[in-house]
């Protein structure tokens, strides 16, 4: 399996935001864009640099870049669940858009800006794992401007097995979510169709971290594991509470039908004391 987790913020930046890996980033961006928007080159505006990371200069925008057509990109990898991520995504997009010009009056210089948000949690009320938002007239459905575009890729919604993979974006989603299942020598054939994904797997497998980088990675990984543990605990608690609620409802229905306490307790798997408590509450509420 790959030794490092590509979803961890620090590793994601080093893998996709390094000069020597621009072909990997281009492949990923093209997998998100439509066929008529494909790019051939890109300039990294905040390439990975440990010194900048150490000083906190890489914490605002994950990867900022501009392609050969002048289109700007902000690529964010977010593993910690955010209650107001819509506001955060809009802020990141607006920062890249507005930072293109120094003077507030040179609006003609502003270029199309695309935000690509990769989330390791579910946020949108949509079934598909990839969703795109643009600006249009709600009545005529005509586009207002092509300068705004936001993509959301919710990795937990990606449920496909390797055999079900059809698109390059499917391959990248599988790489990000299933990298622990393979290494550079065992990349599944469905992913190996992309030379860039093969390269990403190799880079990830052999990526070396110095002492400081390793500490940053392990701290990020620990934070992600703690978050996942908290989510699992909350889900388990919810399931248990749901089971108890279901037993209580069954007991109430049985009591209403005149079933005695012993039988109600047996049916609902509640204690006699709990059944008696429910019966008293029903009597009071009559």
Short mmCIF file of C-alpha atoms in Angstrom, two decimals:
data_model
loop_
_atom_site.label_atom_id
_atom_site.label_comp_id
_atom_site.label_asym_id
_atom_site.label_seq_id
_atom_site.Cartn_x
_atom_site.Cartn_y
_atom_site.Cartn_z
CA UNK A 1 0.00 0.00 0.00
CA UNK A 2 1.09 3.63 -0.45
CA UNK A 3 2.97 4.77 2.63
CA UNK A 4 1.33 8.19 2.80
CA UNK A 5 -2.31 9.27 2.66
CA UNK A 6 -2.89 11.64 -0.30
CA UNK A 7 -5.90 13.24 1.43
CA UNK A 8 -3.78 14.62 4.26
CA UNK A 9 -3.42 18.33 3.53
CA UNK A 10 0.37 18.44 3.70
CA UNK A 11 0.89 15.44 1.37
CA UNK A 12 -1.80 16.66 -1.04
CA UNK A 13 0.03 19.98 -1.44
CA UNK A 14 3.38 18.31 -1.94
CA UNK A 15 2.00 15.80 -4.47
CA UNK A 16 -0.22 18.08 -6.57
CA UNK A 17 1.41 21.45 -5.91
CA UNK A 18 5.05 20.76 -6.77
CA UNK A 19 6.71 22.00 -9.96
CA UNK A 20 7.94 18.52 -10.92
CA UNK A 21 4.38 17.17 -10.69
CA UNK A 22 2.58 19.73 -12.85
CA UNK A 23 1.49 16.98 -15.26
CA UNK A 24 -0.32 15.30 -12.34
CA UNK A 25 -2.14 18.53 -11.49
CA UNK A 26 -3.04 19.16 -15.14
CA UNK A 27 -4.51 15.66 -15.44
CA UNK A 28 -6.59 16.16 -12.31
CA UNK A 29 -7.88 19.58 -13.43
CA UNK A 30 -8.77 18.22 -16.88
CA UNK A 31 -10.70 15.37 -15.25
CA UNK A 32 -12.91 17.99 -13.58
CA UNK A 33 -13.37 20.29 -16.57
CA UNK A 34 -15.61 19.72 -19.59
CA UNK A 35 -14.10 18.42 -22.83
CA UNK A 36 -14.03 21.87 -24.46
CA UNK A 37 -12.16 23.40 -21.51
CA UNK A 38 -9.15 21.05 -21.40
CA UNK A 39 -5.79 22.68 -20.62
CA UNK A 40 -2.24 21.86 -21.74
CA UNK A 41 -0.09 23.86 -19.33
CA UNK A 42 -0.32 25.54 -15.96
CA UNK A 43 1.72 27.93 -13.83
CA UNK A 44 1.75 27.33 -10.09
CA UNK A 45 1.34 30.56 -8.16
CA UNK A 46 2.06 29.06 -4.74
CA UNK A 47 4.21 25.96 -5.37
CA UNK A 48 4.91 23.67 -2.42
CA UNK A 49 7.66 25.00 -0.20
CA UNK A 50 8.38 23.75 3.31
CA UNK A 51 9.53 27.18 4.51
CA UNK A 52 6.25 28.75 3.41
CA UNK A 53 4.29 25.92 5.00
CA UNK A 54 6.22 26.36 8.25
CA UNK A 55 5.41 30.07 8.29
CA UNK A 56 1.71 29.45 7.64
CA UNK A 57 1.79 30.96 4.16
CA UNK A 58 0.28 27.84 2.58
CA UNK A 59 -2.66 27.48 4.94
CA UNK A 60 -5.07 29.88 3.22
CA UNK A 61 -5.10 28.51 -0.30
CA UNK A 62 -4.07 24.92 -1.01
CA UNK A 63 -3.05 25.21 -4.66
CA UNK A 64 -3.38 28.37 -6.76
CA UNK A 65 -2.54 28.24 -10.46
CA UNK A 66 -3.27 29.80 -13.86
CA UNK A 67 -3.43 27.97 -17.21
CA UNK A 68 -2.19 28.96 -20.66
CA UNK A 69 -5.55 30.61 -21.44
CA UNK A 70 -5.40 32.84 -18.39
CA UNK A 71 -8.00 30.89 -16.37
CA UNK A 72 -7.25 30.83 -12.64
CA UNK A 73 -7.73 27.84 -10.33
CA UNK A 74 -7.98 27.31 -6.59
CA UNK A 75 -7.80 23.63 -5.61
CA UNK A 76 -8.71 22.86 -1.98
CA UNK A 77 -8.40 19.54 -0.14
CA UNK A 78 -10.56 19.65 3.00
CA UNK A 79 -10.59 16.68 5.38
CA UNK A 80 -12.11 18.38 8.44
CA UNK A 81 -15.88 18.76 8.28
CA UNK A 82 -17.00 22.39 8.07
CA UNK A 83 -20.49 23.60 8.99
CA UNK A 84 -20.22 26.65 6.72
CA UNK A 85 -18.05 25.35 3.92
CA UNK A 86 -20.18 27.12 1.30
CA UNK A 87 -19.03 30.46 2.74
CA UNK A 88 -15.44 29.24 2.92
CA UNK A 89 -15.49 28.04 -0.70
CA UNK A 90 -16.89 31.38 -1.88
CA UNK A 91 -14.25 33.25 0.12
CA UNK A 92 -11.42 31.22 -1.43
CA UNK A 93 -12.85 31.76 -4.93
CA UNK A 94 -13.28 35.50 -4.32
CA UNK A 95 -9.72 35.84 -3.03
CA UNK A 96 -8.20 34.27 -6.14
CA UNK A 97 -10.53 36.31 -8.38
CA UNK A 98 -9.89 39.66 -6.70
CA UNK A 99 -6.14 39.16 -6.24
CA UNK A 100 -5.67 39.13 -10.02
CA UNK A 101 -5.56 42.94 -10.09
CA UNK A 102 -3.87 45.46 -7.84
CA UNK A 103 -6.11 48.39 -8.74
CA UNK A 104 -9.84 48.13 -8.10
CA UNK A 105 -10.55 49.84 -11.41
CA UNK A 106 -8.83 47.39 -13.77
CA UNK A 107 -11.85 45.10 -13.97
CA UNK A 108 -11.17 44.26 -17.61
CA UNK A 109 -8.13 42.30 -16.43
CA UNK A 110 -10.17 39.85 -14.38
CA UNK A 111 -10.17 36.33 -15.78
CA UNK A 112 -12.36 33.29 -15.26
CA UNK A 113 -11.72 31.70 -11.89
CA UNK A 114 -12.56 28.09 -11.05
CA UNK A 115 -12.69 26.75 -7.51
CA UNK A 116 -12.25 22.99 -7.08
CA UNK A 117 -13.15 21.79 -3.60
CA UNK A 118 -12.30 18.20 -2.68
CA UNK A 119 -14.15 17.28 0.51
CA UNK A 120 -13.57 14.23 2.68
CA UNK A 121 -17.08 14.64 4.08
CA UNK A 122 -20.59 15.01 2.70
CA UNK A 123 -21.83 18.59 2.51
CA UNK A 124 -24.24 19.09 -0.39
CA UNK A 125 -27.78 17.75 -0.61
CA UNK A 126 -26.96 15.96 -3.86
CA UNK A 127 -26.52 12.29 -4.74
CA UNK A 128 -23.64 12.70 -7.22
CA UNK A 129 -20.13 13.02 -5.84
CA UNK A 130 -19.19 15.76 -8.35
CA UNK A 131 -21.32 18.90 -8.63
CA UNK A 132 -20.71 22.17 -10.52
CA UNK A 133 -22.15 25.61 -9.77
CA UNK A 134 -22.29 28.60 -12.13
CA UNK A 135 -24.22 31.91 -12.36
CA UNK A 136 -27.38 32.08 -14.48
CA UNK A 137 -30.76 33.84 -14.74
CA UNK A 138 -33.29 31.87 -12.68
CA UNK A 139 -36.07 32.63 -15.19
CA UNK A 140 -34.43 32.32 -18.60
CA UNK A 141 -31.64 29.95 -17.44
CA UNK A 142 -29.22 32.06 -19.50
CA UNK A 143 -25.71 32.39 -18.15
CA UNK A 144 -24.90 35.76 -16.57
CA UNK A 145 -21.13 35.31 -16.75
CA UNK A 146 -18.66 32.50 -17.30
CA UNK A 147 -16.16 34.03 -14.85
CA UNK A 148 -17.57 32.09 -11.86
CA UNK A 149 -17.37 28.32 -11.49
CA UNK A 150 -17.28 26.16 -8.36
CA UNK A 151 -16.75 22.40 -8.28
CA UNK A 152 -17.38 20.16 -5.28
CA UNK A 153 -16.01 16.62 -5.15
CA UNK A 154 -17.36 14.80 -2.09
CA UNK A 155 -15.19 11.72 -1.71
CA UNK A 156 -17.48 9.78 0.72
CA UNK A 157 -20.13 9.74 -2.03
CA UNK A 158 -17.75 7.95 -4.39
CA UNK A 159 -18.86 4.33 -3.97
CA UNK A 160 -17.60 2.75 -7.19
CA UNK A 161 -15.49 -0.38 -7.28
CA UNK A 162 -12.50 -0.40 -9.61
CA UNK A 163 -14.54 -2.36 -12.16
CA UNK A 164 -17.16 0.42 -12.26
CA UNK A 165 -14.72 3.23 -13.02
CA UNK A 166 -15.47 5.01 -16.31
CA UNK A 167 -13.97 8.51 -16.30
CA UNK A 168 -10.62 10.06 -15.41
CA UNK A 169 -12.31 11.84 -12.51
CA UNK A 170 -13.48 8.43 -11.27
CA UNK A 171 -9.85 7.31 -11.40
CA UNK A 172 -8.64 10.30 -9.39
CA UNK A 173 -11.43 9.87 -6.84
CA UNK A 174 -10.49 6.20 -6.51
CA UNK A 175 -6.83 7.12 -6.13
CA UNK A 176 -7.58 9.61 -3.34
CA UNK A 177 -9.91 7.25 -1.47
CA UNK A 178 -8.26 3.86 -2.09
CA UNK A 179 -4.52 4.58 -2.20
CA UNK A 180 -4.08 2.43 0.89
CA UNK A 181 -5.06 -0.64 -1.19
CA UNK A 182 -2.11 -0.54 -3.61
CA UNK A 183 1.43 0.73 -4.22
CA UNK A 184 3.44 1.78 -7.28
CA UNK A 185 3.84 -1.85 -8.37
CA UNK A 186 0.23 -2.91 -7.90
CA UNK A 187 -1.80 -0.03 -9.35
CA UNK A 188 -5.16 -1.49 -10.51
CA UNK A 189 -5.43 -1.71 -14.28
CA UNK A 190 -8.50 0.56 -14.23
CA UNK A 191 -6.34 3.36 -12.76
CA UNK A 192 -3.18 2.49 -14.66
CA UNK A 193 -4.88 3.67 -17.86
CA UNK A 194 -3.78 7.13 -16.76
CA UNK A 195 -0.01 7.68 -16.87
CA UNK A 196 -0.40 10.59 -14.46
CA UNK A 197 -2.15 8.44 -11.86
CA UNK A 198 0.58 5.82 -12.21
CA UNK A 199 3.11 8.58 -11.62
CA UNK A 200 1.12 9.92 -8.63
CA UNK A 201 1.07 6.44 -7.07
CA UNK A 202 4.82 6.11 -7.59
CA UNK A 203 5.51 9.58 -6.16
CA UNK A 204 3.31 8.85 -3.18
CA UNK A 205 4.91 5.46 -2.60
CA UNK A 206 8.48 6.76 -2.64
CA UNK A 207 7.83 10.24 -1.24
CA UNK A 208 10.39 10.98 1.42
CA UNK A 209 9.75 13.34 4.30
CA UNK A 210 12.38 14.94 6.46
CA UNK A 211 11.91 15.09 10.22
CA UNK A 212 9.91 18.32 10.16
CA UNK A 213 7.73 17.22 7.24
CA UNK A 214 7.09 13.87 8.95
CA UNK A 215 5.96 15.68 12.10
CA UNK A 216 3.59 17.89 10.12
CA UNK A 217 2.20 14.87 8.26
CA UNK A 218 1.67 12.83 11.41
CA UNK A 219 -0.09 15.74 13.12
CA UNK A 220 -2.39 16.19 10.12
CA UNK A 221 -3.01 12.44 9.95
CA UNK A 222 -3.74 12.27 13.68
CA UNK A 223 -6.26 15.10 13.35
CA UNK A 224 -7.97 13.25 10.49
CA UNK A 225 -8.09 9.98 12.46
CA UNK A 226 -9.53 11.75 15.52
CA UNK A 227 -12.21 13.35 13.36
CA UNK A 228 -13.13 9.99 11.78
CA UNK A 229 -13.30 8.37 15.22
CA UNK A 230 -15.60 11.13 16.48
CA UNK A 231 -17.86 10.73 13.45
CA UNK A 232 -18.02 6.93 13.90
CA UNK A 233 -18.81 7.34 17.60
CA UNK A 234 -21.57 9.82 16.84
CA UNK A 235 -23.06 7.54 14.18
CA UNK A 236 -22.99 4.56 16.55
CA UNK A 237 -24.66 6.62 19.27
CA UNK A 238 -27.31 7.67 16.79
CA UNK A 239 -27.97 4.06 15.80
CA UNK A 240 -28.29 3.00 19.44
CA UNK A 241 -30.59 5.89 20.22
CA UNK A 242 -32.64 4.96 17.18
CA UNK A 243 -32.98 1.38 18.42
CA UNK A 244 -34.11 2.54 21.86
CA UNK A 245 -36.60 4.95 20.32
CA UNK A 246 -38.01 2.13 18.21
CA UNK A 247 -38.44 -0.11 21.26
CA UNK A 248 -40.19 2.67 23.16
CA UNK A 249 -42.61 3.24 20.28
CA UNK A 250 -43.36 -0.49 20.14
CA UNK A 251 -43.99 -0.54 23.90
CA UNK A 252 -46.35 2.45 23.73
CA UNK A 253 -48.40 0.82 20.98
CA UNK A 254 -48.64 -2.41 22.97
CA UNK A 255 -49.71 -0.52 26.12
CA UNK A 256 -52.41 1.29 24.15
CA UNK A 257 -53.73 -2.09 23.03
CA UNK A 258 -54.05 -3.18 26.66
CA UNK A 259 -51.15 -5.63 26.75
CA UNK A 260 -49.86 -6.30 30.28
CA UNK A 261 -46.45 -5.06 31.44
CA UNK A 262 -44.70 -8.43 31.34
CA UNK A 263 -45.64 -9.02 27.71
CA UNK A 264 -44.85 -5.42 26.72
CA UNK A 265 -41.39 -5.76 28.29
CA UNK A 266 -40.79 -9.01 26.43
CA UNK A 267 -41.94 -7.56 23.10
CA UNK A 268 -40.01 -4.29 23.38
CA UNK A 269 -36.99 -5.64 25.27
CA UNK A 270 -37.40 -2.82 27.78
CA UNK A 271 -37.23 -3.25 31.53
CA UNK A 272 -40.41 -3.66 33.58
CA UNK A 273 -39.57 -0.36 35.28
CA UNK A 274 -39.36 1.44 31.93
CA UNK A 275 -42.67 -0.06 30.79
CA UNK A 276 -44.35 1.03 34.02
CA UNK A 277 -42.93 4.54 33.53
CA UNK A 278 -44.33 4.69 30.00
CA UNK A 279 -47.75 3.45 31.18
CA UNK A 280 -47.88 6.17 33.86
CA UNK A 281 -46.97 8.88 31.32
CA UNK A 282 -49.71 7.68 28.95
CA UNK A 283 -52.24 7.73 31.81
CA UNK A 284 -51.27 11.27 32.76
CA UNK A 285 -51.52 12.49 29.16
CA UNK A 286 -55.00 11.04 28.63
#
